[in-house]
Tab-separated table of C-alpha atoms in Angstrom:
chain	number	residue	atom	x	y	z
A	163	MET	CA	212.676	140.222	78.296
A	164	LYS	CA	210.631	142.473	76.042
A	165	ALA	CA	206.886	143.002	76.318
A	166	ARG	CA	205.043	144.297	73.285
A	167	ILE	CA	201.619	145.695	74.089
A	168	HIS	CA	198.893	146.612	71.654
A	169	VAL	CA	196.057	148.778	72.924
A	170	THR	CA	192.969	149.048	70.725
A	171	LEU	CA	189.550	150.579	71.143
A	172	LYS	CA	186.824	148.049	71.907
A	173	ASN	CA	184.445	147.088	69.137
A	174	GLY	CA	181.480	149.422	69.027
A	175	VAL	CA	183.453	152.377	70.416
A	176	LEU	CA	183.599	155.103	67.776
A	177	ASP	CA	187.175	155.695	66.580
A	178	PRO	CA	187.259	159.116	64.880
A	179	GLN	CA	191.006	158.868	64.206
A	180	GLY	CA	190.554	155.513	62.487
A	181	LYS	CA	187.706	157.006	60.437
A	182	ALA	CA	189.959	159.892	59.339
A	183	ILE	CA	192.631	157.420	58.198
A	184	GLU	CA	190.012	155.437	56.273
A	185	HIS	CA	188.758	158.593	54.530
A	186	ALA	CA	192.270	159.781	53.687
A	187	LEU	CA	193.141	156.401	52.138
A	188	SER	CA	189.994	156.474	50.066
A	189	ASN	CA	190.695	160.072	48.947
A	190	MET	CA	194.166	158.954	47.863
A	191	GLY	CA	192.596	156.356	45.614
A	192	PHE	CA	193.279	153.253	47.708
A	193	GLY	CA	190.273	151.016	47.307
A	194	GLY	CA	189.302	147.968	49.278
A	195	VAL	CA	189.708	149.374	52.795
A	196	ASP	CA	186.480	148.744	54.654
A	197	GLY	CA	187.565	150.042	58.010
A	198	ALA	CA	190.508	151.450	59.978
A	199	ARG	CA	191.063	151.452	63.732
A	200	GLN	CA	193.866	153.393	65.401
A	201	GLY	CA	195.508	152.006	68.503
A	202	LYS	CA	198.719	152.298	70.521
A	203	TYR	CA	201.852	150.174	70.608
A	204	ILE	CA	203.962	150.166	73.750
A	205	GLU	CA	207.230	148.301	74.282
A	206	LEU	CA	208.592	147.529	77.737
A	207	ASP	CA	212.052	146.217	78.654
A	208	LEU	CA	211.678	143.952	81.658
A	209	ASN	CA	214.259	142.584	84.088
A	210	GLU	CA	212.070	139.602	84.812
A	211	THR	CA	213.235	136.338	83.187
A	212	ASP	CA	210.311	134.140	84.222
A	213	LYS	CA	207.702	134.358	81.489
A	214	THR	CA	204.711	133.566	83.720
A	215	LYS	CA	205.699	136.209	86.267
A	216	ALA	CA	206.407	138.748	83.537
A	217	GLU	CA	203.031	138.130	81.951
A	218	ALA	CA	201.225	138.602	85.263
A	219	ALA	CA	203.133	141.816	85.972
A	220	VAL	CA	202.506	143.295	82.514
A	221	ASP	CA	198.854	142.334	82.699
A	222	GLU	CA	198.567	144.265	85.959
A	223	MET	CA	200.369	147.265	84.383
A	224	CYS	CA	197.890	147.201	81.512
A	225	ARG	CA	194.866	147.040	83.776
A	226	LYS	CA	196.126	149.739	86.132
A	227	LEU	CA	197.601	152.274	83.712
A	228	ILE	CA	198.369	151.350	80.125
A	229	ALA	CA	194.808	150.616	78.975
A	230	ASN	CA	191.529	152.186	80.036
A	231	THR	CA	189.382	149.067	80.140
A	232	VAL	CA	186.177	151.116	79.911
A	233	ILE	CA	186.946	151.754	76.243
A	234	GLU	CA	190.078	149.765	75.336
A	235	ASN	CA	191.298	146.182	74.906
A	236	TYR	CA	194.938	145.171	75.149
A	237	SER	CA	197.083	142.254	74.074
A	238	ILE	CA	200.539	141.298	75.321
A	239	GLU	CA	203.391	139.497	73.549
A	240	LEU	CA	206.527	138.490	75.444
A	241	GLU	CA	209.852	137.733	73.864
B	287	MET	CA	184.975	177.799	103.434
B	288	LYS	CA	188.415	176.218	102.903
B	289	SER	CA	189.299	174.905	99.451
B	290	ALA	CA	192.179	173.144	97.735
B	291	VAL	CA	193.229	173.193	94.098
B	292	ILE	CA	195.342	170.198	93.085
B	293	VAL	CA	198.275	171.216	90.867
B	294	PHE	CA	199.555	168.730	88.288
B	295	PRO	CA	202.544	169.343	86.013
B	296	GLY	CA	201.329	170.801	82.730
B	297	SER	CA	197.948	171.992	83.977
B	298	ASN	CA	197.212	175.500	82.762
B	299	CYS	CA	193.914	176.309	84.472
B	300	ASP	CA	194.908	175.864	88.117
B	301	ARG	CA	195.310	179.611	88.643
B	302	ASP	CA	192.011	180.388	86.862
B	303	MET	CA	190.340	177.929	89.230
B	304	ALA	CA	192.038	179.488	92.269
B	305	VAL	CA	191.009	183.018	91.230
B	306	ALA	CA	187.385	181.933	90.689
B	307	ILE	CA	187.224	180.184	94.060
B	308	GLU	CA	188.755	183.159	95.850
B	309	LYS	CA	186.429	185.660	94.135
B	310	VAL	CA	183.306	183.710	95.015
B	311	THR	CA	184.201	182.361	98.458
B	312	GLY	CA	186.452	185.197	99.642
B	313	ALA	CA	189.225	182.812	100.685
B	314	LYS	CA	192.383	181.813	98.824
B	315	PRO	CA	192.494	178.060	98.210
B	316	LEU	CA	195.458	175.889	99.140
B	317	MET	CA	197.500	174.970	96.080
B	318	VAL	CA	198.451	171.300	96.547
B	319	TRP	CA	201.297	169.834	94.470
B	320	HIS	CA	200.673	166.381	92.963
B	321	GLN	CA	203.625	164.809	94.769
B	322	GLU	CA	202.236	165.622	98.210
B	323	THR	CA	200.725	162.770	100.163
B	324	ASP	CA	198.368	164.791	102.362
B	325	PHE	CA	196.982	168.303	102.826
B	326	ASP	CA	195.018	170.285	105.421
B	327	LYS	CA	191.387	169.440	105.916
B	328	VAL	CA	189.287	171.380	103.371
B	329	ASP	CA	185.593	171.711	102.554
B	330	PHE	CA	186.033	171.636	98.800
B	331	ILE	CA	188.575	170.111	96.392
B	332	ALA	CA	188.996	171.248	92.775
B	333	LEU	CA	190.885	169.455	90.015
B	334	PRO	CA	191.659	172.048	87.334
B	335	GLY	CA	191.631	171.867	83.552
B	336	GLY	CA	194.611	171.887	81.296
B	337	PHE	CA	196.592	169.047	79.745
B	338	SER	CA	198.385	167.582	82.759
B	339	TYR	CA	201.426	165.503	81.708
B	340	GLY	CA	200.880	166.792	78.168
B	341	ASP	CA	197.930	164.397	77.801
B	342	TYR	CA	200.473	161.572	77.328
B	343	LEU	CA	199.117	158.018	77.112
B	344	ARG	CA	195.504	159.216	77.661
B	345	CYS	CA	194.212	162.530	79.005
B	346	GLY	CA	194.290	162.463	82.792
B	347	ALA	CA	195.764	158.947	83.004
B	348	MET	CA	199.083	159.917	84.618
B	349	SER	CA	197.520	162.440	87.000
B	350	ALA	CA	194.919	159.909	88.127
B	351	ARG	CA	197.797	157.719	89.374
B	352	SER	CA	199.802	160.541	91.007
B	353	THR	CA	200.655	160.402	94.711
B	354	ILE	CA	198.134	162.990	95.870
B	355	MET	CA	195.226	161.295	94.108
B	356	LYS	CA	195.111	158.499	96.716
B	357	GLU	CA	194.209	161.117	99.312
B	358	VAL	CA	191.869	163.021	96.951
B	359	VAL	CA	189.967	159.818	96.065
B	360	LYS	CA	189.758	158.832	99.735
B	361	ARG	CA	188.312	162.210	100.739
B	362	ALA	CA	186.009	162.508	97.725
B	363	GLU	CA	184.592	159.052	98.376
B	364	ALA	CA	184.164	159.944	102.063
B	365	GLY	CA	181.990	162.899	101.024
B	366	THR	CA	184.194	165.979	100.495
B	367	PRO	CA	182.667	168.034	97.639
B	368	THR	CA	185.032	167.548	94.691
B	369	LEU	CA	184.891	169.245	91.300
B	370	GLY	CA	186.882	168.223	88.221
B	371	VAL	CA	186.806	170.571	85.236
B	372	CYS	CA	187.952	169.514	81.759
B	373	ASN	CA	191.240	167.683	82.411
B	374	GLY	CA	190.033	167.377	86.010
B	375	PHE	CA	186.972	165.501	84.715
B	376	GLN	CA	189.265	163.219	82.717
B	377	VAL	CA	191.334	162.604	85.869
B	378	LEU	CA	188.212	161.682	87.869
B	379	THR	CA	187.053	159.148	85.253
B	380	GLU	CA	190.580	157.731	84.921
B	381	ALA	CA	190.722	157.387	88.720
B	382	GLY	CA	187.467	155.423	88.595
B	383	VAL	CA	185.676	157.964	90.802
B	384	LEU	CA	183.203	158.842	88.045
B	385	PRO	CA	181.845	156.389	85.457
B	386	GLY	CA	182.679	156.438	81.746
B	387	ALA	CA	185.615	157.818	79.788
B	388	LEU	CA	186.443	160.924	77.733
B	389	MET	CA	187.437	160.176	74.162
B	390	ARG	CA	188.796	162.187	71.229
B	391	ASN	CA	186.145	164.615	69.897
B	392	ALA	CA	184.111	162.852	67.232
B	393	ASN	CA	184.705	165.657	64.702
B	394	LEU	CA	188.494	165.542	65.426
B	395	HIS	CA	188.529	169.305	66.066
B	396	PHE	CA	189.812	171.034	69.154
B	397	VAL	CA	186.752	173.030	70.228
B	398	CYS	CA	187.313	176.332	71.993
B	399	ARG	CA	184.202	178.495	72.253
B	400	ASP	CA	181.242	179.395	74.424
B	401	VAL	CA	178.544	176.725	74.382
B	402	GLU	CA	175.022	176.563	75.700
B	403	LEU	CA	174.306	173.980	78.377
B	404	SER	CA	171.112	172.834	79.968
B	405	VAL	CA	171.083	172.205	83.701
B	406	GLU	CA	169.714	168.682	84.155
B	407	THR	CA	169.412	168.539	87.933
B	408	THR	CA	169.456	170.963	90.830
B	409	ASP	CA	169.713	168.107	93.301
B	410	SER	CA	173.425	168.548	94.034
B	411	ILE	CA	175.624	170.919	95.981
B	412	PHE	CA	177.073	172.145	92.665
B	413	THR	CA	173.823	172.918	90.854
B	414	LYS	CA	171.315	173.866	93.557
B	415	SER	CA	171.410	177.593	92.652
B	416	TYR	CA	170.527	176.934	89.004
B	417	THR	CA	167.080	176.260	87.527
B	418	VAL	CA	166.430	172.961	85.772
B	419	GLY	CA	166.083	173.427	82.029
B	420	SER	CA	167.235	177.042	81.975
B	421	PRO	CA	170.067	177.464	79.477
B	422	ILE	CA	173.463	178.692	80.653
B	423	THR	CA	176.528	179.692	78.647
B	424	VAL	CA	179.960	178.381	79.619
B	425	PRO	CA	183.124	178.029	77.502
B	426	VAL	CA	184.687	174.732	76.426
B	427	ALA	CA	188.295	174.207	75.330
B	428	HIS	CA	189.168	170.583	74.685
B	429	HIS	CA	190.209	167.919	72.215
B	430	ASP	CA	188.994	164.941	74.215
B	431	GLY	CA	185.558	165.754	75.570
B	432	ASN	CA	183.550	163.055	73.869
B	433	TYR	CA	181.873	161.396	76.849
B	434	PHE	CA	181.523	157.636	76.505
B	435	ALA	CA	179.836	155.031	78.679
B	436	ASP	CA	177.936	151.861	77.776
B	437	SER	CA	174.188	152.249	77.344
B	438	ASP	CA	173.321	150.584	80.676
B	439	THR	CA	175.546	153.085	82.485
B	440	LEU	CA	174.035	155.990	80.513
B	441	ASP	CA	170.494	154.829	81.373
B	442	ARG	CA	171.459	154.570	85.024
B	443	LEU	CA	173.091	158.033	85.053
B	444	GLU	CA	170.025	159.620	83.476
B	445	GLY	CA	167.595	157.630	85.611
B	446	GLU	CA	169.292	158.515	88.877
B	447	GLY	CA	169.777	162.207	88.179
B	448	GLN	CA	173.556	161.877	87.848
B	449	VAL	CA	173.740	163.905	84.644
B	450	ALA	CA	174.379	167.475	85.784
B	451	PHE	CA	174.720	169.277	82.442
B	452	LYS	CA	174.041	168.517	78.790
B	453	TYR	CA	175.154	170.441	75.704
B	454	ALA	CA	172.218	172.182	73.995
B	455	ALA	CA	173.685	171.078	70.637
B	456	ASP	CA	176.315	168.479	69.725
B	457	VAL	CA	179.796	169.823	70.536
B	458	ASN	CA	182.119	166.819	70.564
B	459	GLY	CA	180.078	163.679	69.916
B	460	ALA	CA	179.434	163.000	73.615
B	461	GLN	CA	176.887	160.240	74.237
B	462	ARG	CA	173.474	161.798	74.845
B	463	ARG	CA	175.202	165.226	74.743
B	464	ILE	CA	176.449	164.749	78.308
B	465	ALA	CA	178.691	167.602	79.489
B	466	GLY	CA	178.915	166.838	83.220
B	467	VAL	CA	178.233	163.873	85.516
B	468	LEU	CA	177.839	163.365	89.243
B	469	ASN	CA	178.699	160.315	91.341
B	470	LYS	CA	175.936	158.412	93.122
B	471	LYS	CA	176.241	160.490	96.313
B	472	LYS	CA	176.314	163.676	94.203
B	473	ASN	CA	179.286	165.156	96.038
B	474	ILE	CA	181.632	164.663	93.061
B	475	LEU	CA	181.095	166.493	89.772
B	476	GLY	CA	183.105	166.198	86.574
B	477	MET	CA	182.391	168.492	83.627
B	478	MET	CA	184.133	169.437	80.376
B	479	PRO	CA	182.995	173.121	80.198
B	480	HIS	CA	184.892	175.680	82.303
B	481	PRO	CA	182.644	177.408	84.885
B	482	GLU	CA	185.707	179.156	86.363
B	483	ARG	CA	186.063	181.133	83.114
B	484	MET	CA	182.553	182.587	83.397
B	485	ILE	CA	182.334	184.148	86.842
B	486	GLU	CA	181.889	187.851	86.095
B	487	PRO	CA	180.753	190.097	83.232
B	488	ALA	CA	184.378	191.100	82.491
B	489	LEU	CA	184.962	187.475	81.428
B	490	GLY	CA	181.945	187.483	79.130
B	491	GLY	CA	179.336	186.235	81.555
B	492	SER	CA	178.690	184.939	85.033
B	493	ASP	CA	176.780	181.686	84.470
B	494	GLY	CA	179.668	179.691	85.938
B	495	ARG	CA	179.652	181.700	89.143
B	496	LEU	CA	176.443	180.031	90.346
B	497	LEU	CA	178.231	176.697	90.524
B	498	PHE	CA	180.773	178.014	93.034
B	499	GLN	CA	177.992	179.956	94.741
B	500	SER	CA	176.027	176.711	95.135
B	501	VAL	CA	178.997	174.998	96.782
B	502	LEU	CA	179.547	177.975	99.076
B	503	GLU	CA	175.885	178.031	100.114
B	504	SER	CA	175.860	174.274	100.682
B	505	ILE	CA	178.920	174.410	102.893
B	506	GLY	CA	178.478	177.839	104.435
C-alpha cells in the first residue's frame, strides 16, 4: 500500500518560500495568482494491507516526525 | 565541571563548542555520539550548531529523534543545564523541550555575520554574568533562524522571563526579534547566535565567553 502525505504550513504562518514563488510568477507576467504556499510531498511504501491500521500508523509517523505540528498541517491519502 | 557535547552526523560546530567549553572551564568535554544510549554523569550538556543530517526534512528533526536524545531530554528535564546553539536550538524545539519552531529566514537569505543582541534576563544560569539591556555582539550563521510561536506562547515567554536574548535589529524575521529562549525552569537555553565563536579577542570579541562563565560559576 502507498501513503501519499502532503505537509503544508498552517494558515497564518508566514511562508517566505511561497512568497518568493508568487513574486517570481508575477515578474514572469503570470497574472491572477493571489497567493502561493510551498509544502512537502512524501510517499511511503507500506507493507500493511489493512487500510485502517495503515492510516493509524501513518498518522502517528506524521505526528512524531514527518510534520512539525507547531507550524505545519498534514494530510494523508492511502492507495 | 564536567561537560558533554552531543555529536550528530553533519554537525560542523561540535569542535568549536568543545574548544570554547575547554577554554572557559579548563576541562575537555566528553564527545557523545548520537547513537549512544547513555553517557557519564555531567554538569552541563551542549548541543552544537551545524546542519545535522544535512537539515533534511526540517532542521534538527532527525537529530531530535536520535537514540541519545532520549537520555538528553530526560536529563535536561530533570535539571541538568543544557545549551543548544543554532542547530542545537532547532533540535531542542523539535524535541519539544523548548516551545516554538525555527522557520526559514523571512528574507530567504542565509545570514552569516556579527549581530547585536540585547540580554533580556539575567535570571538564569546562562545569563547571570551579563547585565540586562547591555548590548552584546555575537555571530549568527543560519538559514532557518526565524523563531515562530503563537502569540499566547510569545506573551507567556516574555511575561515569565523566558526570553534570554533578542536581536537589536531584525535579522531573520523572528517573532518579537527573539534570538534565544529558556524553558520554564530556566536550565535549558536554545539560541540561534553562536556564543562559542566569541570567546576571546582573537575571534573578534569575547561577549560569548560570559555565557560559559555564567554556567561555570553557577555549577562551580
